[in-house]
CSV table of C-alpha atoms and ligand atoms in Angstrom, one decimal:
chain,number,residue,atom,x,y,z
A,1,MET,CA,1.8,-1.1,47.1
A,2,VAL,CA,3.9,-1.4,50.2
A,3,PHE,CA,3.1,2.1,51.6
A,4,ASP,CA,0.3,4.3,50.1
A,5,LEU,CA,1.1,8.0,50.5
A,6,ALA,CA,-2.6,8.9,50.2
A,7,GLY,CA,-3.6,10.8,53.3
A,8,LYS,CA,0.0,10.8,54.6
A,9,SER,CA,2.2,13.8,55.5
A,10,VAL,CA,5.5,14.2,53.6
A,11,PHE,CA,8.4,16.5,54.4
A,12,ILE,CA,10.3,17.5,51.3
A,13,ALA,CA,13.7,18.7,52.5
A,14,GLY,CA,15.1,20.9,49.7
A,15,HIS,CA,11.8,21.8,48.0
A,16,ASN,CA,13.4,24.9,46.4
A,17,GLY,CA,16.0,22.8,44.6
A,18,MET,CA,15.5,21.1,41.2
A,19,VAL,CA,14.7,17.6,42.5
A,20,GLY,CA,12.8,18.7,45.6
A,21,GLY,CA,10.8,21.2,43.5
A,22,ALA,CA,9.8,18.4,41.0
A,23,VAL,CA,8.7,16.2,43.9
A,24,LEU,CA,6.7,19.1,45.3
A,25,ARG,CA,5.0,19.7,41.9
A,26,LEU,CA,4.1,16.0,41.5
A,27,LEU,CA,2.7,15.6,45.0
A,28,LYS,CA,0.7,18.8,44.8
A,29,GLN,CA,-0.8,17.6,41.5
A,30,ARG,CA,-1.7,14.3,43.1
A,31,GLY,CA,-3.6,16.3,45.8
A,32,ASP,CA,-4.0,13.5,48.4
A,33,VAL,CA,-0.7,14.1,50.3
A,34,ARG,CA,-0.2,16.6,53.2
A,35,LEU,CA,3.0,18.4,52.2
A,36,ILE,CA,5.4,19.9,54.7
A,37,THR,CA,8.2,22.3,53.5
A,38,ALA,CA,10.5,24.8,55.2
A,39,SER,CA,12.5,27.5,53.5
A,40,ARG,CA,16.2,27.9,54.2
A,41,ARG,CA,15.4,31.0,56.3
A,42,GLN,CA,12.8,29.1,58.3
A,43,LEU,CA,15.0,26.0,59.0
A,44,ASP,CA,18.7,25.5,58.7
A,45,LEU,CA,18.9,21.8,57.9
A,46,ARG,CA,22.4,21.6,59.2
A,47,ASP,CA,21.2,22.5,62.7
A,48,GLU,CA,20.4,19.2,64.4
A,49,HIS,CA,18.5,20.8,67.3
A,50,ALA,CA,16.3,22.9,65.0
A,51,VAL,CA,15.7,20.0,62.6
A,52,GLY,CA,14.8,17.7,65.6
A,53,ALA,CA,12.3,20.2,66.9
A,54,PHE,CA,10.8,20.6,63.4
A,55,PHE,CA,10.2,16.8,63.1
A,56,THR,CA,8.8,16.7,66.7
A,57,ASN,CA,6.4,19.4,65.7
A,58,HIS,CA,5.3,18.1,62.3
A,59,ARG,CA,5.7,14.4,62.7
A,60,PRO,CA,5.9,13.6,59.0
A,61,ASP,CA,5.0,10.1,57.9
A,62,ALA,CA,7.6,10.2,55.2
A,63,CYS,CA,10.6,12.4,54.2
A,64,VAL,CA,12.2,13.0,50.8
A,65,LEU,CA,15.8,14.2,51.6
A,66,ALA,CA,16.6,16.1,48.4
A,67,ALA,CA,18.5,19.0,50.1
A,68,ALA,CA,22.3,19.1,49.7
A,69,ARG,CA,25.1,21.5,49.2
A,70,VAL,CA,25.7,21.1,45.5
A,71,GLY,CA,28.0,22.7,42.9
A,72,GLY,CA,29.9,22.1,39.7
A,73,ILE,CA,33.4,20.8,39.3
A,74,ILE,CA,35.1,24.1,40.3
A,75,ALA,CA,33.1,24.7,43.4
A,76,ASN,CA,33.4,21.1,44.4
A,77,SER,CA,37.1,20.8,44.1
A,78,ALA,CA,37.9,24.2,45.7
A,79,ASN,CA,36.0,23.8,48.9
A,80,LYS,CA,36.1,20.2,49.9
A,81,VAL,CA,35.8,21.0,53.6
A,82,GLY,CA,32.5,22.8,53.0
A,83,PHE,CA,31.1,20.1,50.7
A,84,LEU,CA,31.9,17.3,53.1
A,85,TYR,CA,31.1,18.9,56.3
A,86,ASP,CA,27.9,20.8,55.4
A,87,ASN,CA,26.4,17.7,53.7
A,88,LEU,CA,27.3,15.4,56.6
A,89,ARG,CA,25.7,17.8,59.0
A,90,LEU,CA,22.6,18.3,57.0
A,91,GLN,CA,21.9,14.6,56.2
A,92,ASN,CA,22.8,13.5,59.8
A,93,ALA,CA,20.4,16.1,61.2
A,94,VAL,CA,17.5,15.1,58.9
A,95,ILE,CA,18.0,11.3,59.0
A,96,GLY,CA,18.6,11.5,62.8
A,97,ALA,CA,15.5,13.5,63.4
A,98,ALA,CA,13.4,11.2,61.2
A,99,ARG,CA,14.7,8.2,63.2
A,100,ALA,CA,14.0,10.0,66.6
A,101,SER,CA,10.5,10.8,65.6
A,102,ASP,CA,9.8,7.4,63.9
A,103,THR,CA,9.2,8.8,60.5
A,104,GLU,CA,8.1,5.7,58.7
A,105,ARG,CA,9.7,6.2,55.3
A,106,LEU,CA,12.7,8.2,54.2
A,107,LEU,CA,14.2,8.5,50.8
A,108,PHE,CA,17.8,9.9,50.6
A,109,LEU,CA,18.8,11.3,47.2
A,110,GLY,CA,22.3,10.1,46.2
A,111,SER,CA,24.2,10.7,43.0
A,112,SER,CA,26.0,8.8,40.3
A,113,CYS,CA,29.3,10.2,41.6
A,114,ILE,CA,29.2,7.8,44.5
A,115,TYR,CA,30.5,5.1,42.2
A,116,PRO,CA,34.2,4.5,41.4
A,117,LYS,CA,35.6,6.6,38.7
A,118,LEU,CA,36.5,3.5,36.6
A,119,ALA,CA,33.4,1.4,37.4
A,120,ASP,CA,32.3,-1.0,34.7
A,121,GLN,CA,29.6,0.5,32.5
A,122,PRO,CA,26.6,0.4,32.7
A,123,ILE,CA,27.2,1.1,36.4
A,124,ARG,CA,25.6,-1.4,38.7
A,125,GLU,CA,24.6,-0.8,42.3
A,126,ASP,CA,27.1,-3.4,43.6
A,127,SER,CA,30.1,-1.5,42.2
A,128,LEU,CA,29.8,0.9,45.2
A,129,LEU,CA,33.2,1.1,47.0
A,130,THR,CA,35.0,-1.2,44.6
A,131,GLY,CA,37.5,1.5,43.5
A,132,PRO,CA,38.7,5.1,43.9
A,133,LEU,CA,36.3,8.0,43.4
A,134,GLU,CA,36.6,10.8,40.8
A,135,PRO,CA,38.9,13.2,42.8
A,136,THR,CA,37.2,16.4,41.7
A,137,ASN,CA,34.0,15.6,43.6
A,138,ASP,CA,35.2,13.1,46.2
A,139,ALA,CA,34.2,15.3,49.2
A,140,TYR,CA,30.6,15.4,48.0
A,141,ALA,CA,30.6,11.7,47.1
A,142,ILE,CA,32.0,10.7,50.5
A,143,ALA,CA,29.2,12.6,52.2
A,144,LYS,CA,26.6,10.9,50.0
A,145,ILE,CA,28.1,7.5,50.7
A,146,ALA,CA,28.0,8.1,54.4
A,147,GLY,CA,24.3,9.1,54.1
A,148,LEU,CA,23.3,6.1,52.0
A,149,LYS,CA,25.2,3.8,54.3
A,150,LEU,CA,23.4,5.3,57.3
A,151,CYS,CA,20.1,4.6,55.6
A,152,GLU,CA,21.2,1.1,54.8
A,153,PHE,CA,22.3,0.3,58.3
A,154,LEU,CA,19.1,1.9,59.9
A,155,ASN,CA,17.2,-0.3,57.5
A,156,ARG,CA,19.1,-3.5,58.3
A,157,GLU,CA,19.6,-3.0,62.1
A,158,GLU,CA,16.4,-1.3,63.0
A,159,GLY,CA,14.0,-2.4,60.3
A,160,ARG,CA,13.4,1.2,59.1
A,161,ALA,CA,12.3,1.7,55.5
A,162,TYR,CA,15.0,4.3,54.8
A,163,ILE,CA,16.2,4.0,51.3
A,164,SER,CA,18.5,5.7,48.8
A,165,ALA,CA,18.2,6.4,45.1
A,166,GLN,CA,21.1,7.2,42.7
A,167,PRO,CA,20.0,9.3,39.7
A,168,CYS,CA,21.9,9.7,36.4
A,169,ASN,CA,22.5,13.2,35.0
A,170,LEU,CA,19.3,15.3,35.5
A,171,TYR,CA,17.8,18.3,33.7
A,172,GLY,CA,14.6,20.3,33.6
A,173,PRO,CA,12.7,23.1,35.4
A,174,GLY,CA,14.6,24.7,38.3
A,175,ASP,CA,18.1,24.0,36.8
A,176,ASN,CA,21.1,26.2,37.2
A,177,TYR,CA,21.7,28.3,34.0
A,178,HIS,CA,24.9,29.9,35.1
A,179,PRO,CA,27.3,30.2,32.1
A,180,THR,CA,30.3,28.5,33.8
A,181,THR,CA,28.9,26.5,36.8
A,182,SER,CA,25.9,24.9,35.0
A,183,HIS,CA,25.7,21.4,33.7
A,184,VAL,CA,25.7,20.7,29.9
A,185,ILE,CA,22.0,21.0,29.1
A,186,PRO,CA,21.2,24.3,30.9
A,187,GLY,CA,24.6,25.6,29.8
A,188,LEU,CA,23.9,24.9,26.1
A,189,ILE,CA,20.3,26.2,26.4
A,190,ARG,CA,21.6,29.5,27.6
A,191,ARG,CA,24.5,29.7,25.1
A,192,PHE,CA,22.3,28.8,22.1
A,193,HIS,CA,19.5,31.1,23.1
A,194,GLU,CA,21.9,34.0,23.4
A,195,ALA,CA,23.5,33.1,20.1
A,196,LYS,CA,20.1,33.0,18.5
A,197,HIS,CA,19.3,36.5,19.8
A,198,SER,CA,22.7,38.0,18.8
A,199,ARG,CA,22.4,36.3,15.4
A,200,ALA,CA,25.8,34.6,16.0
A,201,SER,CA,26.7,32.5,12.9
A,202,GLU,CA,28.5,30.0,15.1
A,203,THR,CA,28.8,28.9,18.8
A,204,PHE,CA,30.7,26.5,20.9
A,205,ILE,CA,30.3,23.2,22.6
A,206,TRP,CA,32.9,22.3,25.3
A,207,GLY,CA,35.2,19.5,24.7
A,208,THR,CA,35.3,17.0,21.8
A,209,GLY,CA,31.6,16.2,21.6
A,210,THR,CA,32.4,12.5,22.0
A,211,PRO,CA,31.6,11.8,25.7
A,212,LEU,CA,28.5,9.8,26.3
A,213,ARG,CA,25.9,10.7,29.0
A,214,GLU,CA,22.6,9.5,30.1
A,215,PHE,CA,20.0,12.2,30.9
A,216,LEU,CA,16.7,12.0,32.9
A,217,TYR,CA,14.0,14.6,32.9
A,218,VAL,CA,13.6,15.7,36.6
A,219,ASP,CA,9.9,15.2,36.6
A,220,ASP,CA,10.5,11.6,35.7
A,221,LEU,CA,12.9,11.3,38.6
A,222,ALA,CA,10.3,12.7,40.9
A,223,LYS,CA,7.9,10.0,39.7
A,224,ALA,CA,10.6,7.4,40.4
A,225,LEU,CA,11.2,8.7,43.9
A,226,VAL,CA,7.5,8.7,44.8
A,227,PHE,CA,7.2,5.2,43.3
A,228,LEU,CA,10.1,4.0,45.4
A,229,LEU,CA,8.7,5.6,48.6
A,230,GLU,CA,5.5,3.6,48.0
A,231,ASN,CA,6.9,0.4,46.7
A,232,TYR,CA,10.5,-0.2,47.7
A,233,LYS,CA,11.9,-0.7,51.2
A,234,ASP,CA,15.0,-2.8,50.8
A,235,PRO,CA,18.3,-1.7,52.3
A,236,GLY,CA,20.2,-1.9,49.0
A,237,LEU,CA,20.6,1.3,46.9
A,238,ILE,CA,18.8,1.6,43.6
A,239,ASN,CA,19.8,3.4,40.4
A,240,VAL,CA,17.4,5.6,38.5
A,241,GLY,CA,18.3,6.3,34.9
A,242,SER,CA,16.6,6.7,31.5
A,243,GLY,CA,18.8,4.0,30.0
A,244,GLU,CA,19.3,6.2,26.9
A,245,GLU,CA,22.9,7.3,26.1
A,246,ILE,CA,23.7,10.1,23.8
A,247,SER,CA,27.0,11.8,22.7
A,248,ILE,CA,27.5,15.4,23.7
A,249,GLY,CA,27.7,16.3,20.0
A,250,ASP,CA,24.3,14.7,19.2
A,251,LEU,CA,22.8,16.3,22.4
A,252,ALA,CA,24.0,19.7,21.2
A,253,GLY,CA,22.1,19.2,18.0
A,254,LEU,CA,18.9,18.4,19.9
A,255,VAL,CA,19.3,21.4,22.2
A,256,ALA,CA,19.9,23.7,19.2
A,257,GLU,CA,16.7,22.3,17.6
A,258,ALA,CA,14.7,22.9,20.8
A,259,VAL,CA,16.0,26.4,21.1
A,260,GLY,CA,15.7,27.2,17.4
A,261,TYR,CA,19.3,28.1,16.9
A,262,GLU,CA,20.4,27.5,13.3
A,263,GLY,CA,24.1,28.6,13.4
A,264,VAL,CA,27.1,26.3,13.2
A,265,LEU,CA,28.1,24.3,16.3
A,266,LYS,CA,31.8,24.2,16.8
A,267,LEU,CA,33.9,22.2,19.3
A,268,ASP,CA,36.1,23.8,21.9
A,269,PRO,CA,38.6,21.1,22.8
A,270,SER,CA,40.4,23.4,25.3
A,271,LYS,CA,37.5,22.7,27.7
A,272,PRO,CA,37.5,19.4,29.6
A,273,ASP,CA,35.5,16.4,28.4
A,274,GLY,CA,35.2,14.8,31.9
A,275,THR,CA,34.6,11.1,32.1
A,276,PRO,CA,34.2,9.4,28.6
A,277,ARG,CA,31.0,7.5,29.5
A,278,LYS,CA,28.6,7.5,32.4
A,279,LEU,CA,25.7,5.1,32.1
A,280,MET,CA,23.7,3.6,35.0
A,281,ASP,CA,22.4,0.1,35.0
A,282,SER,CA,18.8,0.7,36.0
A,283,SER,CA,17.6,-2.9,35.5
A,284,LYS,CA,16.7,-3.1,39.2
A,285,ILE,CA,14.2,-0.3,39.3
A,286,ARG,CA,12.8,-1.5,35.9
A,287,SER,CA,12.2,-4.9,37.4
A,288,TYR,CA,9.8,-3.1,39.7
A,289,GLY,CA,7.9,-1.8,36.7
A,290,TRP,CA,9.2,1.8,36.6
A,291,ARG,CA,10.2,3.5,33.3
A,292,SER,CA,11.1,7.0,32.4
A,293,ARG,CA,8.5,8.5,30.1
A,294,THR,CA,9.8,11.8,28.7
A,295,SER,CA,11.8,11.7,25.5
A,296,LEU,CA,14.9,13.9,25.4
A,297,GLN,CA,13.3,16.0,22.6
A,298,GLU,CA,10.2,16.6,24.7
A,299,GLY,CA,12.1,17.2,27.9
A,300,LEU,CA,14.4,19.7,26.1
A,301,ARG,CA,11.4,21.7,24.9
A,302,HIS,CA,10.1,21.9,28.5
A,303,ALA,CA,13.6,22.8,29.8
A,304,TYR,CA,13.8,25.6,27.2
A,305,ALA,CA,10.4,26.9,28.2
A,306,ASP,CA,11.6,26.9,31.8
A,307,TYR,CA,14.7,28.9,30.8
A,308,LEU,CA,12.5,31.5,29.0
A,309,SER,CA,10.3,31.8,32.1
A,310,VAL,CA,13.4,32.4,34.3
A,311,ILE,CA,14.9,35.1,32.1
A,312,GLU,CA,11.5,36.8,31.6
A,313,ALA,CA,10.7,36.8,35.3
B,401,GDP,P1,29.4,15.6,34.0
B,401,GDP,O1,28.5,14.6,33.6
B,401,GDP,O2,29.7,15.6,35.4
B,401,GDP,O3,30.7,15.6,33.1
B,401,GDP,O4,28.6,17.0,33.8
B,401,GDP,P2,28.5,18.2,32.7
B,401,GDP,O5,27.0,18.3,32.4
B,401,GDP,O6,29.1,19.4,33.3
B,401,GDP,O7,29.3,17.8,31.4
B,401,GDP,C1,28.9,16.8,30.5
B,401,GDP,C2,29.7,16.9,29.2
B,401,GDP,O8,29.2,18.0,28.4
B,401,GDP,C3,31.2,17.1,29.4
B,401,GDP,O9,31.8,16.3,28.4
B,401,GDP,C4,31.3,18.6,29.0
B,401,GDP,O10,32.6,18.9,28.4
B,401,GDP,C5,30.3,18.7,27.9
B,401,GDP,N1,29.8,20.1,27.6
B,401,GDP,C6,29.7,20.7,26.4
B,401,GDP,N2,29.3,21.9,26.4
B,401,GDP,C7,29.1,22.2,27.8
B,401,GDP,C8,28.7,23.4,28.5
B,401,GDP,O11,28.4,24.4,27.9
B,401,GDP,N3,28.6,23.2,29.8
B,401,GDP,C9,29.0,22.1,30.5
B,401,GDP,N4,28.9,22.0,31.8
B,401,GDP,N5,29.4,21.0,29.8
B,401,GDP,C10,29.5,21.0,28.5
């Protein structure tokens, strides 16, 4: 192990989000890490002076930067100024404060949308900046690329162990279940649950059902991020995927099974398919010995339990 987190203090920026929440759960369970968090009301992460003072006060040994302004395809394409500017401010403030207070380790959470729209599949880390981005989320992607490059340059020029991980599509506790702005798994969980309760004989899946996606349970991602903080300090970015591809049609069948919806699943081709295939090449993180552990069936059961706890709360 390069850097043992035992006895260290870790600031989780974005602990109320899906990824930050999973990292918080994992480190709490582990019990030997001093956790530092701040709610949005306590600390505006875009405010570089406030973030600088926060780091000076708390002096974290490590930081997981999982905070970002995020949104679905509609929000992303309608407010590019906000997505670019807020994310640049937030990540510059946090990475800058970590640097100024000599935080030893920092992990910046990237996204698979940083890669070119037409990158060869499975997508390798070295395809970054080899072609144009998907235009609907270019503002978000450009901010993420600026953040991961800043980490890379701080790593190369100043020898700081600041790294960046790029996850595939995520799902699990803390997801967004909004009917139109959610991603596919939480969207289908909600739709199938409502169809089960209204005894609807059929319900819809967006698009043609043929696109292929790779899904990772968010608690597996949290394990990968902690693993990387402790074991990886190279400047180059690193993909984190499950390696398992599934078509949206087959996925819908598994979600229906997890939810217990027995009606007919119909396609709604008037809705967009998005990119036909999005698979990460995760051979680099695997070469370090990391693997995802949660099967899609098991993860979907947990995700449905989370949805039930949210609607019953
Ligand atoms: P993407 O990976 O950025 O395309 O993210 P999404 O999770 O939003 O969509 C993945 C795929 O699932 C697309 O092909 C969608 O058309 C399809 N899909 C099927 N039903 C749904 C749904 O209810 N919500 C969403 N968001 N996508 C759906």
